[in-house]
mmCIF file of C-alpha atoms in Angstrom:
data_model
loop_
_atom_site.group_PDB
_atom_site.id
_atom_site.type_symbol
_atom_site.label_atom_id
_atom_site.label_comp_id
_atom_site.label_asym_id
_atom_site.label_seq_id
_atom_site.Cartn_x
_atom_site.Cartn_y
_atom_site.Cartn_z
ATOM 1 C CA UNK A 1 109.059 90.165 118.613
ATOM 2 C CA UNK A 2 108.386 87.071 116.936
ATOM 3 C CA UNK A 3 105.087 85.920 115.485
ATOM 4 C CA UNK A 4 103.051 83.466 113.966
ATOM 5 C CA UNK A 5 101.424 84.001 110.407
ATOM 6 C CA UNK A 6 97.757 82.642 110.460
ATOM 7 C CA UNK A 7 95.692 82.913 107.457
ATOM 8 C CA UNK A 8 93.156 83.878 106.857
ATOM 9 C CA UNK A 9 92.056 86.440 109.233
ATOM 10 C CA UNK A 10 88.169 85.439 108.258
ATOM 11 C CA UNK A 11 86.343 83.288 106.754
ATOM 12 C CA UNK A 12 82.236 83.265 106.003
ATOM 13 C CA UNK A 13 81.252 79.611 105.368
ATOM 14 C CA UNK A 14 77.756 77.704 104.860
ATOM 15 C CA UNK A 15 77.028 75.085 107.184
ATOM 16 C CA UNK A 16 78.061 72.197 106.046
ATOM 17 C CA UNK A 17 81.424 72.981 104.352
ATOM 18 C CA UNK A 18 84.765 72.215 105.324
ATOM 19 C CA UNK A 19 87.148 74.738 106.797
ATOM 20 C CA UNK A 20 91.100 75.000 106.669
ATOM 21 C CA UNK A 21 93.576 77.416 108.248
ATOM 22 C CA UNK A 22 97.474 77.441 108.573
ATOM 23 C CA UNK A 23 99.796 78.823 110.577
ATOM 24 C CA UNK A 24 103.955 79.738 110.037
ATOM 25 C CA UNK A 25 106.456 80.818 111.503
ATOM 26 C CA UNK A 26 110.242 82.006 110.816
ATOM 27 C CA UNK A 27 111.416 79.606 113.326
ATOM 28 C CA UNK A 28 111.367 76.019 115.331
ATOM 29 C CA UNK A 29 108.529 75.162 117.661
ATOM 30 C CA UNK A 30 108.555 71.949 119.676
ATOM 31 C CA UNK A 31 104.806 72.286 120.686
ATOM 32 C CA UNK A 32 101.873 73.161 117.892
ATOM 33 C CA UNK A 33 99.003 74.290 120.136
ATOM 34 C CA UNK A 34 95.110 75.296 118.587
ATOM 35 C CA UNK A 35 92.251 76.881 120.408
ATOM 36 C CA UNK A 36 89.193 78.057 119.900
ATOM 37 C CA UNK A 37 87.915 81.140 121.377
ATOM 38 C CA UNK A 38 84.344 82.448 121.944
ATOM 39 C CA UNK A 39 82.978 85.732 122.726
ATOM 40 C CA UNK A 40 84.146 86.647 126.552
ATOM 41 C CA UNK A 41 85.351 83.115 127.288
ATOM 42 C CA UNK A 42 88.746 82.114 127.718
ATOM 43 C CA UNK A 43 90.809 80.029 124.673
ATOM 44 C CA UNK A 44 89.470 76.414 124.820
ATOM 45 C CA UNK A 45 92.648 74.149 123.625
ATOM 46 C CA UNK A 46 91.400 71.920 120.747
ATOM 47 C CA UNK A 47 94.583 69.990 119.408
ATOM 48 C CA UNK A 48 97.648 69.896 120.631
ATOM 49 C CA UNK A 49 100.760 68.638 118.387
ATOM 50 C CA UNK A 50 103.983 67.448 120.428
ATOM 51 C CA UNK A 51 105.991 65.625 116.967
ATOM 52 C CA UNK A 52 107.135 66.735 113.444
ATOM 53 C CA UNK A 53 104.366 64.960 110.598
ATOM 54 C CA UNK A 54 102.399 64.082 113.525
ATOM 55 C CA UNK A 55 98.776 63.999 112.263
ATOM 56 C CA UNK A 56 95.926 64.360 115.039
ATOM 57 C CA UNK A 57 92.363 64.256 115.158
ATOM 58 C CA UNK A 58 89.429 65.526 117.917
ATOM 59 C CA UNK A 59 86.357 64.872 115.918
ATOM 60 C CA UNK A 60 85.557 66.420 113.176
ATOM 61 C CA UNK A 61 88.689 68.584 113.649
ATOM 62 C CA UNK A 62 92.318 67.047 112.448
ATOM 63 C CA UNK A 63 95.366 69.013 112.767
ATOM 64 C CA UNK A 64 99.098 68.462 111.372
ATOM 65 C CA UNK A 65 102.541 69.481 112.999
ATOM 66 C CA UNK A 66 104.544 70.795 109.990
ATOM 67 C CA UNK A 67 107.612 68.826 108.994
ATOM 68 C CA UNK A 68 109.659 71.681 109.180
ATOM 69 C CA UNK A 69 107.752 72.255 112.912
ATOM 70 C CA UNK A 70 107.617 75.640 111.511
ATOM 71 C CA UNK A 71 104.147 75.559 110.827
ATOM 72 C CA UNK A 72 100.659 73.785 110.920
ATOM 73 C CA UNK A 73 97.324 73.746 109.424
ATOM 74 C CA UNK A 74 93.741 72.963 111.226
ATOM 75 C CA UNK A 75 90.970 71.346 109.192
ATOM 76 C CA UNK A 76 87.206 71.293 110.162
ATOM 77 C CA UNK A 77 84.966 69.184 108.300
ATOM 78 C CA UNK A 78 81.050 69.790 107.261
ATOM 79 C CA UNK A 79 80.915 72.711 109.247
ATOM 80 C CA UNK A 80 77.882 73.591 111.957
ATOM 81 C CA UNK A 81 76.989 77.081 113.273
ATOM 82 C CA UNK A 82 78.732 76.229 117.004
ATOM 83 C CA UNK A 83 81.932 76.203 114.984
ATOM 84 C CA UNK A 84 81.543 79.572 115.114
ATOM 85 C CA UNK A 85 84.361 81.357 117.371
ATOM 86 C CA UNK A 86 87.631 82.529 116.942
ATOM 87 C CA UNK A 87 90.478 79.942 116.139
ATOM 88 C CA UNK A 88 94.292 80.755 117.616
ATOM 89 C CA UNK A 89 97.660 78.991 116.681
ATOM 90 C CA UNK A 90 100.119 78.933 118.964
ATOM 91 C CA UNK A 91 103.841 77.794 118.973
ATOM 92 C CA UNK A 92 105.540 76.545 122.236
ATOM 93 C CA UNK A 93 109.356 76.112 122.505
ATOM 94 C CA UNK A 94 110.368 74.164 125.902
ATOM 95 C CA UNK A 95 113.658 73.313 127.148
ATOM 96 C CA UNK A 96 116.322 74.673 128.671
ATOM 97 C CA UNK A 97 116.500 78.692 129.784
ATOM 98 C CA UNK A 98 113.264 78.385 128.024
ATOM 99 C CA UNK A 99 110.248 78.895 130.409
ATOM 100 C CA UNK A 100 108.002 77.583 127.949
ATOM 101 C CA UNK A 101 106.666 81.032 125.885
ATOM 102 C CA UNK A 102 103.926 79.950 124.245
ATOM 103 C CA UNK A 103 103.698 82.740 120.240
ATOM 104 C CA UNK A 104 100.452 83.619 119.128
ATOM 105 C CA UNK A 105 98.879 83.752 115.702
ATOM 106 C CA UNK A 106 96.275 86.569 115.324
ATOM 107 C CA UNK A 107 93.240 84.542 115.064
ATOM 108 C CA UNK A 108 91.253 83.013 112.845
ATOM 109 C CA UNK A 109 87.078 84.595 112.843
ATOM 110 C CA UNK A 110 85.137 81.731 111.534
ATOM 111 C CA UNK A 111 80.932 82.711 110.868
ATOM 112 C CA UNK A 112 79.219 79.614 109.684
ATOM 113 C CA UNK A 113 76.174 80.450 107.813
ATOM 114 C CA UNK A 114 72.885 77.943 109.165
ATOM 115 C CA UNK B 1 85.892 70.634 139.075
ATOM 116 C CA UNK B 2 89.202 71.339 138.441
ATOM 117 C CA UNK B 3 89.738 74.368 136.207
ATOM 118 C CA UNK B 4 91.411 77.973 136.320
ATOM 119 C CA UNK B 5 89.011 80.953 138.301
ATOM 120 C CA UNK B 6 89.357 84.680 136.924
ATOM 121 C CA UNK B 7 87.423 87.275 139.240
ATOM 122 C CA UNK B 8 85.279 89.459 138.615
ATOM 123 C CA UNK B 9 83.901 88.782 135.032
ATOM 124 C CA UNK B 10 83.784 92.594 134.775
ATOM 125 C CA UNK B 11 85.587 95.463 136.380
ATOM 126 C CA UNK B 12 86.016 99.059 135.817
ATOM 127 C CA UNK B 13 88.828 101.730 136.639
ATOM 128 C CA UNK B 14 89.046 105.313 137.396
ATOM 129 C CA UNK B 15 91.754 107.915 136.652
ATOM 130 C CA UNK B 16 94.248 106.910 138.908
ATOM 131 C CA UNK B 17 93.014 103.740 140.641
ATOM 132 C CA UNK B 18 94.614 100.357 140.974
ATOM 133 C CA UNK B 19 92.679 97.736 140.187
ATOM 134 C CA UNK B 20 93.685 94.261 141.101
ATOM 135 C CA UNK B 21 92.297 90.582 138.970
ATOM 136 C CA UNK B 22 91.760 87.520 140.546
ATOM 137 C CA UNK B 23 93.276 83.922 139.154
ATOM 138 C CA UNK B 24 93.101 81.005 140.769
ATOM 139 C CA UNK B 25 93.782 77.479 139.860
ATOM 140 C CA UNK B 26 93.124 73.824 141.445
ATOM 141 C CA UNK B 27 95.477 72.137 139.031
ATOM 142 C CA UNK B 28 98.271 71.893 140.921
ATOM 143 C CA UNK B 29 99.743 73.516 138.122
ATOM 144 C CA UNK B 30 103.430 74.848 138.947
ATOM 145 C CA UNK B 31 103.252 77.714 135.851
ATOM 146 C CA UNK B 32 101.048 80.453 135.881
ATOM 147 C CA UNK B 33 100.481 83.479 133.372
ATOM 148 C CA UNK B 34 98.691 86.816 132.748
ATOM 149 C CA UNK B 35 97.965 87.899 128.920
ATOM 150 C CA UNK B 36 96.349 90.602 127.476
ATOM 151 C CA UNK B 37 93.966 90.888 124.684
ATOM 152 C CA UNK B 38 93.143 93.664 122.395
ATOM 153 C CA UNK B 39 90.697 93.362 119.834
ATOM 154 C CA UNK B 40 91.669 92.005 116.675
ATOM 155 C CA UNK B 41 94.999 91.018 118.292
ATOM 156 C CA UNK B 42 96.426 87.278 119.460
ATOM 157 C CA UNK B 43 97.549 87.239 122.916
ATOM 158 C CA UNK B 44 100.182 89.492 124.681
ATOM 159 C CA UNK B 45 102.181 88.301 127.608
ATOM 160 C CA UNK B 46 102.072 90.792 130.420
ATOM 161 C CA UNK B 47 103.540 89.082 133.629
ATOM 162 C CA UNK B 48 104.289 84.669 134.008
ATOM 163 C CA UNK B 49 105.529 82.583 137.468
ATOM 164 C CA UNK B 50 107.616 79.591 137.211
ATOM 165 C CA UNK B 51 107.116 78.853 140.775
ATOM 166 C CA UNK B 52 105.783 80.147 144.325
ATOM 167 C CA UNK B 53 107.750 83.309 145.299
ATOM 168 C CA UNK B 54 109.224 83.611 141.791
ATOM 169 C CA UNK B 55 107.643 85.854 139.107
ATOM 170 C CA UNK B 56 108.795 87.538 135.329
ATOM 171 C CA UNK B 57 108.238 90.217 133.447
ATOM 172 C CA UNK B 58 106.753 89.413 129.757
ATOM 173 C CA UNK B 59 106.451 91.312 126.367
ATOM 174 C CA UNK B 60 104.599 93.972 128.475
ATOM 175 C CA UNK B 61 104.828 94.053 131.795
ATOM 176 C CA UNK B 62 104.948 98.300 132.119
ATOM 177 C CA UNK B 63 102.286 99.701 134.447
ATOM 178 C CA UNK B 64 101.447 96.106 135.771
ATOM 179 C CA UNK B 65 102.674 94.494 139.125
ATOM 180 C CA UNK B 66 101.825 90.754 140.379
ATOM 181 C CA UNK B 67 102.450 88.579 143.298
ATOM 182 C CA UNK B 68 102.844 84.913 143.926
ATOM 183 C CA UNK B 69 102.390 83.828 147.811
ATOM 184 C CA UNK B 70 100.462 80.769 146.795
ATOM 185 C CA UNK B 71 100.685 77.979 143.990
ATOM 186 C CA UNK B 72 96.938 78.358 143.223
ATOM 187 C CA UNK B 73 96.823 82.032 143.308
ATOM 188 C CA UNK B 74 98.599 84.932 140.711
ATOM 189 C CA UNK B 75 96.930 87.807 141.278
ATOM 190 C CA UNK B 76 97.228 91.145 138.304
ATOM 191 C CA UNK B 77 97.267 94.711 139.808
ATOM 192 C CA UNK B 78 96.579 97.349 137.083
ATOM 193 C CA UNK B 79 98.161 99.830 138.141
ATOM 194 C CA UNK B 80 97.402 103.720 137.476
ATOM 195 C CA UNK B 81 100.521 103.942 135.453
ATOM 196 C CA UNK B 82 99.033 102.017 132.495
ATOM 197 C CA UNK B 83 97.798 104.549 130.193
ATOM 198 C CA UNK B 84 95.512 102.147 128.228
ATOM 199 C CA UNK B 85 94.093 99.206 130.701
ATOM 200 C CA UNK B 86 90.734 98.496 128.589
ATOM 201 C CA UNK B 87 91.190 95.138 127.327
ATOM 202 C CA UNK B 88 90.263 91.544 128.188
ATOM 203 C CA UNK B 89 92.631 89.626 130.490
ATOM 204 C CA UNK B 90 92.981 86.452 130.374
ATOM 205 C CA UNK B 91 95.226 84.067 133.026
ATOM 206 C CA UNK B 92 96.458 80.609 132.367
ATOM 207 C CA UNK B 93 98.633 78.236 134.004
ATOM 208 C CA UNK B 94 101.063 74.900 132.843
ATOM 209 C CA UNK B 95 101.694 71.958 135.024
ATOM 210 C CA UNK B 96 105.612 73.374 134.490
ATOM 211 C CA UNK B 97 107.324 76.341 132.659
ATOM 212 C CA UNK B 98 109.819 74.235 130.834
ATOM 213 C CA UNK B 99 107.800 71.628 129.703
ATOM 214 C CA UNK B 100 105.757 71.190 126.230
ATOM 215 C CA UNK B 101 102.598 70.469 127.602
ATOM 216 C CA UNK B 102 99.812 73.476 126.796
ATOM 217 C CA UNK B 103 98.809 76.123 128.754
ATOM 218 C CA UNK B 104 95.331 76.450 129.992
ATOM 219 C CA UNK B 105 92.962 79.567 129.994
ATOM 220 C CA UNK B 106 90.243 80.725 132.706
ATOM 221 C CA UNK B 107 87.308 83.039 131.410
ATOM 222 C CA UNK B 108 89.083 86.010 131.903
ATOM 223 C CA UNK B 109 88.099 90.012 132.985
ATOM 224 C CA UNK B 110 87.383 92.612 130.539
ATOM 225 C CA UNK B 111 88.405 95.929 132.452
ATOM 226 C CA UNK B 112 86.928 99.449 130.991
ATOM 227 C CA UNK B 113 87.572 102.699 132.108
ATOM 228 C CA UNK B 114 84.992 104.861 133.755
#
C-alpha cells in the first residue's frame, strides 16, 4: 500500500537545539497533517497544512506544505525536554470516491537531553 | 469538554474471546475510524464509518467486526479470529469523510493477551 517516507526514525538532541524532520511521498496529498504522540496517549494534531508553499507556524513549531504537495518538513526550535514524544506525518487526499484516507509516516522518536 | 472517549484504558483477551472497545465522540463529527498500532509502526486502518448505519472495511479489517447505531458511538469487537490482537488501538473521527479537515484521536486501548 502506499506510504509516507519520514526521516529520521530518531533523533537524540540537547535541550535547547533545533529539530527538523521531513516527510515524502510518491504521490499528491491535498491535506499535510503532523502530530505528536506520547507514551499511551492518542496522536495530538500539531499543524495542519491545507495549500501547496503554505508555510505555518504553532509556536515554536513551523511546518511547510511541499510545492510538489508531495511532501513536508516540521521544524522545532530551541528544543525543551516536553518535546519529547513521537512525531507522525500524515497525508490526506479528499474529494470525490475518496473518503478522506488519511497515509501515515512511521514516526519520528524525538529524546531531548535536559 | 468536547473530545473523543476510548474505553477501557486497558483490556485483556483470552484464547477464544471477543473482546469489544469503546469510542465515543461529542463532536458531532459525521466520520469515525478505528486504527491499529504496532510498535515501531505508523498507524494501520482497521475498520472507518462515513455515516450512521454505514461502515468500511480498511487496510485490515480481518478478524475485526464494528457497528454504527449511533453518530457518537463506533464500537471495535476483536474478535477470536485475529491471531495477533496485542496492540494499541486508537479511534478517531472527522467532521466528514470527504473533506480535508484532520482527523482527531482519543487515548486509545492497549489490548494484551492473557
Amino acid at each position: 500500500g502506499q506510504q509516507l517516507n519520514q526521516s529520521p526514525q530518531s533523533m537524540f538532541i540537547q535541550e535547547g537545539e533545533d529539530v527538523s524532520m521531513n516527510c515524502t511521498s510518491s504521490s499528491i496529498f491535498n491535506t499535510w497533517l503532523w502530530y505528536k504522540q506520547e507514551p499511551g496517549e492518542g496522536p495530538v494534531l500539531l499543524i495542519a497544512l491545507y495549500k501547496a508553499g503554505e508555510l505555518t507556524s504553532n509556536g515554536r513549531l513551523t511546518a511547510q506544505f511541499g510545492i510538489t504537495r508531495k511532501d513536508s518538513f516540521l521544524n522545532i526550535s530551541a528544543s525543551i525536554p516536553s518535546d519529547v514524544g513521537i512525531y507522525f506525518c500524515a497525508g490526506l487526499k479528499a474529494g470525490g470516491t475518496s473518503y478522506g484516507k488519511l497515509t501515515f509516516g512511521q514516526g519520528t522518536i524525538l529524546t531531548v537531553h535536559p | 469538554d468536547g473530545g473523543i472517549t476510548q474505553s477501557p484504558k486497558y483490556l485483556f483477551r483470552k484464547e477464544g474471546q471477543n473482546v469489544t472497545l469503546s469510542c465515543e465522540q461529542n463532536l458531532n463529527h459525521d466520520a469515525m475510524y478505528w486504527y491499529r498500532q504496532d510498535p515501531g509502526q505508523g498507524l494501520r486502518l482497521i475498520y472507518y464509518s462515513q455515516i450512521v448505519n454505514d461502515f468500511q472495511k480498511g487496510d485490515i479489517a480481518e478478524g475485526y467486526s464494528v457497528s454504527r447505531e449511533k453518530k457518537e458511538s463506533f464500537p471495535l469487537t476483536v474478535t477470536s479470529a485475529q491471531k495477533n490482537p496485542t496492540a494499541f488501538y486508537l479511534c478517531a473521527s472527522s467532521i466528514r469523510a470527504d473533506s480535508n479537515q484532520p482527523q482527531h484521536f482519543g487515548d486509545g486501548t492497549r489490548l494484551s493477551i492473557l
